[in-house]
PDB file of C-alpha atoms in Angstrom:
ATOM      1  CA  MET B  28      31.692 -24.493  28.224  1.00 42.00           C
ATOM      2  CA  GLU B  29      33.474 -23.550  25.020  1.00 46.00           C
ATOM      3  CA  ARG B  30      30.169 -23.738  23.117  1.00 38.00           C
ATOM      4  CA  LEU B  31      28.514 -21.423  25.682  1.00 33.00           C
ATOM      5  CA  SER B  32      31.369 -18.936  25.286  1.00 38.00           C
ATOM      6  CA  ARG B  33      30.933 -18.941  21.500  1.00 35.00           C
ATOM      7  CA  LEU B  34      27.170 -18.415  21.847  1.00 31.00           C
ATOM      8  CA  LEU B  35      27.709 -15.506  24.232  1.00 31.00           C
ATOM      9  CA  LEU B  36      30.289 -13.972  21.890  1.00 31.00           C
ATOM     10  CA  ALA B  37      27.932 -14.388  18.897  1.00 31.00           C
ATOM     11  CA  SER B  38      25.080 -12.798  20.878  1.00 32.00           C
ATOM     12  CA  ALA B  39      27.279  -9.878  21.866  1.00 31.00           C
ATOM     13  CA  MET B  40      28.323  -9.387  18.227  1.00 30.00           C
ATOM     14  CA  LEU B  41      24.683  -9.434  17.040  1.00 27.00           C
ATOM     15  CA  LEU B  42      23.724  -6.931  19.721  1.00 29.00           C
ATOM     16  CA  SER B  43      26.630  -4.697  18.728  1.00 30.00           C
ATOM     17  CA  ILE B  44      25.673  -4.883  15.047  1.00 25.00           C
ATOM     18  CA  SER B  45      21.996  -4.132  15.707  1.00 28.00           C
ATOM     19  CA  GLU B  46      22.869  -1.202  17.985  1.00 31.00           C
ATOM     20  CA  SER B  47      25.229   0.303  15.422  1.00 30.00           C
ATOM     21  CA  ALA B  48      22.676  -0.215  12.624  1.00 31.00           C
ATOM     22  CA  SER B  49      19.918   1.414  14.629  1.00 32.00           C
ATOM     23  CA  GLY B  50      22.267   4.265  15.515  1.00 36.00           C
ATOM     24  CA  GLN B  51      22.920   4.849  11.829  1.00 34.00           C
ATOM     25  CA  ASP B  52      19.248   4.722  10.923  1.00 40.00           C
ATOM     26  CA  GLY B  53      18.294   7.404  13.452  1.00 39.00           C
ATOM     27  CA  PRO B  54      15.530   7.169  16.027  1.00 48.00           C
ATOM     28  CA  VAL B  55      12.729   4.655  15.590  1.00 52.00           C
ATOM     29  CA  ALA B  56       9.753   6.298  13.918  1.00 78.00           C
ATOM     30  CA  ASP B  57       6.675   7.108  15.993  1.00 92.00           C
ATOM     31  CA  PRO B  58       4.118   4.486  14.878  1.00 94.00           C
ATOM     32  CA  LEU B  59       1.208   6.906  15.485  1.00 95.00           C
ATOM     33  CA  ARG B  60       2.760   9.538  13.245  1.00 95.00           C
ATOM     34  CA  SER B  61       3.952   7.101  10.570  1.00 96.00           C
ATOM     35  CA  GLY B  62       0.494   5.471  10.563  1.00 96.00           C
ATOM     36  CA  LEU B  63      -1.172   8.840   9.971  1.00 97.00           C
ATOM     37  CA  GLU B  64       1.373   9.799   7.311  1.00 96.00           C
ATOM     38  CA  GLY B  65       0.833   6.454   5.574  1.00 96.00           C
ATOM     39  CA  ALA B  66      -2.952   6.824   5.717  1.00 97.00           C
ATOM     40  CA  LEU B  67      -2.652  10.287   4.190  1.00 97.00           C
ATOM     41  CA  ARG B  68      -0.329   9.032   1.411  1.00 96.00           C
ATOM     42  CA  GLY B  69      -2.899   6.325   0.695  1.00 97.00           C
ATOM     43  CA  CYS B  70      -5.638   8.910   0.669  1.00 97.00           C
ATOM     44  CA  GLU B  71      -3.846  11.118  -1.865  1.00 96.00           C
ATOM     45  CA  THR B  72      -3.021   8.128  -4.045  1.00 97.00           C
ATOM     46  CA  TRP B  73      -6.560   6.712  -3.983  1.00 97.00           C
ATOM     47  CA  VAL B  74      -8.162  10.008  -4.978  1.00 97.00           C
ATOM     48  CA  LEU B  75      -5.586  11.278  -7.486  1.00 97.00           C
ATOM     49  CA  ASP B  76      -4.544   7.985  -9.112  1.00 96.00           C
ATOM     50  CA  PRO B  77      -7.480   5.571  -9.494  1.00 95.00           C
ATOM     51  CA  SER B  78      -5.324   3.277 -11.640  1.00 95.00           C
ATOM     52  CA  SER B  79      -3.378   2.489  -8.437  1.00 95.00           C
ATOM     53  CA  TRP B  80      -6.328   0.451  -7.144  1.00 96.00           C
ATOM     54  CA  LEU B  81      -8.800  -0.106  -9.996  1.00 93.00           C
ATOM     55  CA  ASN B  82      -7.913  -3.735 -10.765  1.00 92.00           C
ATOM     56  CA  ASP B  83      -5.444  -4.456  -7.984  1.00 94.00           C
ATOM     57  CA  PRO B  84      -4.642  -2.332  -4.900  1.00 95.00           C
ATOM     58  CA  ALA B  85      -0.895  -3.125  -4.982  1.00 94.00           C
ATOM     59  CA  ARG B  86       0.282   0.385  -5.983  1.00 94.00           C
ATOM     60  CA  PHE B  87      -2.149   1.986  -3.522  1.00 96.00           C
ATOM     61  CA  LEU B  88      -0.781  -0.209  -0.712  1.00 96.00           C
ATOM     62  CA  ALA B  89       2.790   0.512  -1.812  1.00 96.00           C
ATOM     63  CA  ALA B  90       2.068   4.251  -1.477  1.00 95.00           C
ATOM     64  CA  ILE B  91       0.921   3.737   2.117  1.00 96.00           C
ATOM     65  CA  ASP B  92       4.260   1.980   2.678  1.00 95.00           C
ATOM     66  CA  LEU B  93       3.429   0.349   6.018  1.00 95.00           C
ATOM     67  CA  GLY B  94       3.613  -3.307   4.980  1.00 95.00           C
ATOM     68  CA  SER B  95       1.569  -5.775   6.984  1.00 94.00           C
ATOM     69  CA  ALA B  96       0.284  -3.048   9.321  1.00 96.00           C
ATOM     70  CA  VAL B  97      -2.340  -2.294   6.629  1.00 97.00           C
ATOM     71  CA  TYR B  98      -5.164  -4.658   5.789  1.00 96.00           C
ATOM     72  CA  GLU B  99      -8.602  -4.465   4.213  1.00 97.00           C
ATOM     73  CA  THR B 100     -11.711  -5.279   6.233  1.00 97.00           C
ATOM     74  CA  LYS B 101     -15.341  -5.768   5.195  1.00 97.00           C
ATOM     75  CA  LYS B 102     -16.788  -3.172   7.573  1.00 95.00           C
ATOM     76  CA  LEU B 103     -15.999  -0.716  10.347  1.00 96.00           C
ATOM     77  CA  PRO B 104     -17.907   0.440  13.418  1.00 93.00           C
ATOM     78  CA  GLU B 105     -20.237   3.417  12.876  1.00 94.00           C
ATOM     79  CA  PRO B 106     -17.979   6.009  14.627  1.00 91.00           C
ATOM     80  CA  LEU B 107     -15.205   5.304  12.105  1.00 94.00           C
ATOM     81  CA  LEU B 108     -17.350   5.898   9.036  1.00 96.00           C
ATOM     82  CA  PRO B 109     -17.356   9.118   7.004  1.00 97.00           C
ATOM     83  CA  PRO B 110     -20.348  11.483   6.983  1.00 95.00           C
ATOM     84  CA  GLU B 111     -23.451   9.960   5.383  1.00 96.00           C
ATOM     85  CA  PRO B 112     -23.082  11.690   1.959  1.00 96.00           C
ATOM     86  CA  LEU B 113     -19.650  10.036   1.542  1.00 97.00           C
ATOM     87  CA  ARG B 114     -20.875   6.487   2.208  1.00 97.00           C
ATOM     88  CA  ARG B 115     -21.070   5.212  -1.356  1.00 97.00           C
ATOM     89  CA  GLY B 116     -18.897   2.515  -2.888  1.00 97.00           C
ATOM     90  CA  ASN B 117     -16.712   2.416   0.225  1.00 98.00           C
ATOM     91  CA  ARG B 118     -13.775   0.148   0.940  1.00 97.00           C
ATOM     92  CA  TYR B 119     -12.325  -0.085   4.431  1.00 98.00           C
ATOM     93  CA  TRP B 120      -8.693  -0.383   5.528  1.00 97.00           C
ATOM     94  CA  ARG B 121      -7.194  -0.698   8.994  1.00 97.00           C
ATOM     95  CA  ILE B 122      -3.710   0.502   9.873  1.00 97.00           C
ATOM     96  CA  ASN B 123      -2.199  -0.857  13.080  1.00 96.00           C
ATOM     97  CA  ALA B 124      -0.085   1.648  15.000  1.00 94.00           C
ATOM     98  CA  GLY B 125       0.275  -0.168  18.324  1.00 91.00           C
ATOM     99  CA  PRO B 126      -1.234  -2.953  20.399  1.00 90.00           C
ATOM    100  CA  ASN B 127      -4.530  -1.066  20.897  1.00 90.00           C
ATOM    101  CA  GLU B 128      -4.059   1.901  18.564  1.00 93.00           C
ATOM    102  CA  GLY B 129      -4.552   2.509  14.902  1.00 95.00           C
ATOM    103  CA  TYR B 130      -6.299   4.201  12.036  1.00 97.00           C
ATOM    104  CA  ALA B 131      -9.227   3.404   9.799  1.00 97.00           C
ATOM    105  CA  LEU B 132      -9.003   4.576   6.198  1.00 98.00           C
ATOM    106  CA  VAL B 133     -12.274   4.676   4.262  1.00 98.00           C
ATOM    107  CA  VAL B 134     -12.091   5.270   0.521  1.00 98.00           C
ATOM    108  CA  SER B 135     -14.723   5.230  -2.211  1.00 97.00           C
ATOM    109  CA  ARG B 136     -14.939   3.733  -5.667  1.00 96.00           C
ATOM    110  CA  ASP B 137     -17.716   6.255  -6.509  1.00 96.00           C
ATOM    111  CA  ILE B 138     -16.695   9.559  -4.881  1.00 96.00           C
ATOM    112  CA  PRO B 139     -13.226  11.161  -4.974  1.00 97.00           C
ATOM    113  CA  MET B 140     -12.740  11.192  -1.212  1.00 97.00           C
ATOM    114  CA  CYS B 141     -11.130   9.465   1.720  1.00 97.00           C
ATOM    115  CA  HIS B 142     -11.762   9.538   5.458  1.00 98.00           C
ATOM    116  CA  ILE B 143      -9.237   8.730   8.197  1.00 98.00           C
ATOM    117  CA  THR B 144     -10.004   8.185  11.883  1.00 96.00           C
ATOM    118  CA  GLY B 145      -7.468   7.360  14.558  1.00 94.00           C
ATOM    119  CA  GLY B 146      -7.772   6.353  18.164  1.00 90.00           C
ATOM    120  CA  GLY B 147      -6.789   3.969  20.900  1.00 89.00           C
ATOM    121  CA  GLY B 148      -5.319   3.835  24.347  1.00 87.00           C
ATOM    122  CA  VAL B 149      -2.639   6.518  23.905  1.00 90.00           C
ATOM    123  CA  ASP B 150      -2.654  10.226  23.075  1.00 91.00           C
ATOM    124  CA  PHE B 151      -2.715  10.829  19.296  1.00 92.00           C
ATOM    125  CA  GLN B 152      -2.598  14.641  19.505  1.00 92.00           C
ATOM    126  CA  PRO B 153       1.226  15.019  19.609  1.00 93.00           C
ATOM    127  CA  ALA B 154       1.647  12.755  16.564  1.00 94.00           C
ATOM    128  CA  ALA B 155      -1.024  14.619  14.579  1.00 95.00           C
ATOM    129  CA  GLU B 156       0.524  17.977  15.474  1.00 94.00           C
ATOM    130  CA  ALA B 157       4.032  16.780  14.588  1.00 94.00           C
ATOM    131  CA  MET B 158       2.838  15.527  11.203  1.00 95.00           C
ATOM    132  CA  ALA B 159       0.933  18.752  10.428  1.00 95.00           C
ATOM    133  CA  ALA B 160       3.991  20.847  11.403  1.00 94.00           C
ATOM    134  CA  SER B 161       6.506  18.754   9.461  1.00 95.00           C
ATOM    135  CA  PRO B 162       8.326  20.281   6.470  1.00 96.00           C
ATOM    136  CA  ASP B 163       7.257  17.373   4.230  1.00 94.00           C
ATOM    137  CA  PHE B 164       3.579  17.939   5.028  1.00 96.00           C
ATOM    138  CA  SER B 165       3.920  21.740   4.611  1.00 96.00           C
ATOM    139  CA  ASP B 166       5.657  21.268   1.274  1.00 97.00           C
ATOM    140  CA  ARG B 167       2.682  19.230   0.025  1.00 96.00           C
ATOM    141  CA  TRP B 168      -0.264  20.865   1.797  1.00 97.00           C
ATOM    142  CA  GLU B 169      -1.066  24.584   2.066  1.00 97.00           C
ATOM    143  CA  ARG B 170      -2.827  25.656   5.250  1.00 97.00           C
ATOM    144  CA  ILE B 171      -5.877  27.823   4.414  1.00 96.00           C
ATOM    145  CA  GLY B 172      -7.920  28.060   7.607  1.00 96.00           C
ATOM    146  CA  GLU B 173      -8.601  26.829  11.111  1.00 96.00           C
ATOM    147  CA  GLU B 174     -11.500  26.491  13.564  1.00 95.00           C
ATOM    148  CA  ARG B 175     -11.579  25.606  17.264  1.00 94.00           C
ATOM    149  CA  GLN B 176     -14.596  24.144  19.016  1.00 91.00           C
ATOM    150  CA  ASP B 177     -15.233  21.918  22.051  1.00 86.00           C
ATOM    151  CA  GLY B 178     -11.573  21.049  22.665  1.00 86.00           C
ATOM    152  CA  MET B 179     -10.913  20.207  19.005  1.00 90.00           C
ATOM    153  CA  VAL B 180      -9.063  22.098  16.318  1.00 94.00           C
ATOM    154  CA  SER B 181      -9.891  21.583  12.633  1.00 96.00           C
ATOM    155  CA  THR B 182      -7.436  22.850  10.054  1.00 97.00           C
ATOM    156  CA  LEU B 183      -8.274  23.127   6.372  1.00 98.00           C
ATOM    157  CA  PHE B 184      -5.516  22.405   3.849  1.00 98.00           C
ATOM    158  CA  ARG B 185      -5.285  22.368   0.063  1.00 97.00           C
ATOM    159  CA  LEU B 186      -2.877  20.083  -1.817  1.00 97.00           C
ATOM    160  CA  ARG B 187      -0.319  22.318  -3.521  1.00 97.00           C
ATOM    161  CA  LYS B 188       0.130  20.175  -6.654  1.00 96.00           C
ATOM    162  CA  GLU B 189      -3.655  19.677  -7.042  1.00 96.00           C
ATOM    163  CA  PRO B 190      -5.592  22.483  -5.297  1.00 96.00           C
ATOM    164  CA  LYS B 191      -8.939  20.764  -5.962  1.00 96.00           C
ATOM    165  CA  LEU B 192      -8.047  18.254  -3.237  1.00 97.00           C
ATOM    166  CA  ALA B 193      -8.921  19.720   0.173  1.00 97.00           C
ATOM    167  CA  LEU B 194      -8.232  18.158   3.561  1.00 98.00           C
ATOM    168  CA  VAL B 195      -9.812  18.879   6.941  1.00 97.00           C
ATOM    169  CA  LEU B 196      -7.598  17.585   9.756  1.00 97.00           C
ATOM    170  CA  SER B 197      -9.295  17.549  13.180  1.00 95.00           C
ATOM    171  CA  ARG B 198      -7.559  16.644  16.410  1.00 93.00           C
ATOM    172  CA  ALA B 199      -7.560  17.616  20.088  1.00 88.00           C
ATOM    173  CA  ASP B 200      -6.358  21.175  20.647  1.00 86.00           C
ATOM    174  CA  ALA B 201      -3.958  20.040  23.402  1.00 85.00           C
ATOM    175  CA  PRO B 202      -2.312  16.801  24.567  1.00 87.00           C
ATOM    176  CA  GLY B 203      -4.123  14.588  27.052  1.00 82.00           C
ATOM    177  CA  ALA B 204      -7.624  14.743  25.550  1.00 74.00           C
ATOM    178  CA  ARG B 205     -10.350  12.123  25.963  1.00 71.00           C
ATOM    179  CA  ARG B 206      -9.529   8.725  24.563  1.00 74.00           C
ATOM    180  CA  ASP B 207     -13.042   7.314  24.421  1.00 72.00           C
ATOM    181  CA  ARG B 208     -13.649   8.742  20.943  1.00 75.00           C
ATOM    182  CA  ALA B 209     -11.732   9.189  17.704  1.00 81.00           C
ATOM    183  CA  GLN B 210      -8.749  11.390  18.439  1.00 88.00           C
ATOM    184  CA  VAL B 211      -7.841  12.240  14.852  1.00 93.00           C
ATOM    185  CA  ILE B 212     -10.277  12.688  11.983  1.00 95.00           C
ATOM    186  CA  ALA B 213      -9.152  13.676   8.497  1.00 97.00           C
ATOM    187  CA  THR B 214     -11.411  13.941   5.479  1.00 97.00           C
ATOM    188  CA  ALA B 215     -10.152  14.755   2.007  1.00 97.00           C
ATOM    189  CA  THR B 216     -12.461  15.533  -0.891  1.00 97.00           C
ATOM    190  CA  TYR B 217     -11.768  16.409  -4.488  1.00 96.00           C
ATOM    191  CA  ASP B 218     -13.874  19.250  -5.887  1.00 93.00           C
ATOM    192  CA  LEU B 219     -15.179  18.104  -9.266  1.00 87.00           C
ATOM    193  CA  GLY B 220     -16.911  21.440  -9.867  1.00 81.00           C
ATOM    194  CA  ARG B 221     -13.988  23.878  -9.945  1.00 56.00           C
TER     195      ARG B 221
END
């Protein structure tokens, strides 16, 4: 009986410590949003700092900063691939953001580009909107245009510190869109000609 009392007391103390720690750390991050933010950090790093992956992808993976949620795969299904002209020297990464949700990040050893697709069983639109509206994103990316078509909105951004890197972020124009296709598509390309 005394042993059971000690175990219950220890459990209560652990619960109290974990609750106070989580209270200090703020709310748990949205895995859909943090997955997209990590994919975008990886994208910027891959394109702007080839030395981060040239011999070893450790610095590239550190920039994504999502630990074991990120892993390389040999191939991806066709709907997750970038447009045909960007399919040269590709490497493929998956980023888990839930039990049936996640992102695919396609990068290239030959072309300064990256391509992100996200989808799964939940609505990605609120996470994509929250990321695009965040102060951190706005501090890094300048919004330069937008198009709406067939229930999707595509916004064009330019990286403030390196304006040759452009990003098109496409997502549903409202919450609750179809989930049988990619819900977020982001393609970044570096203009070598300007």
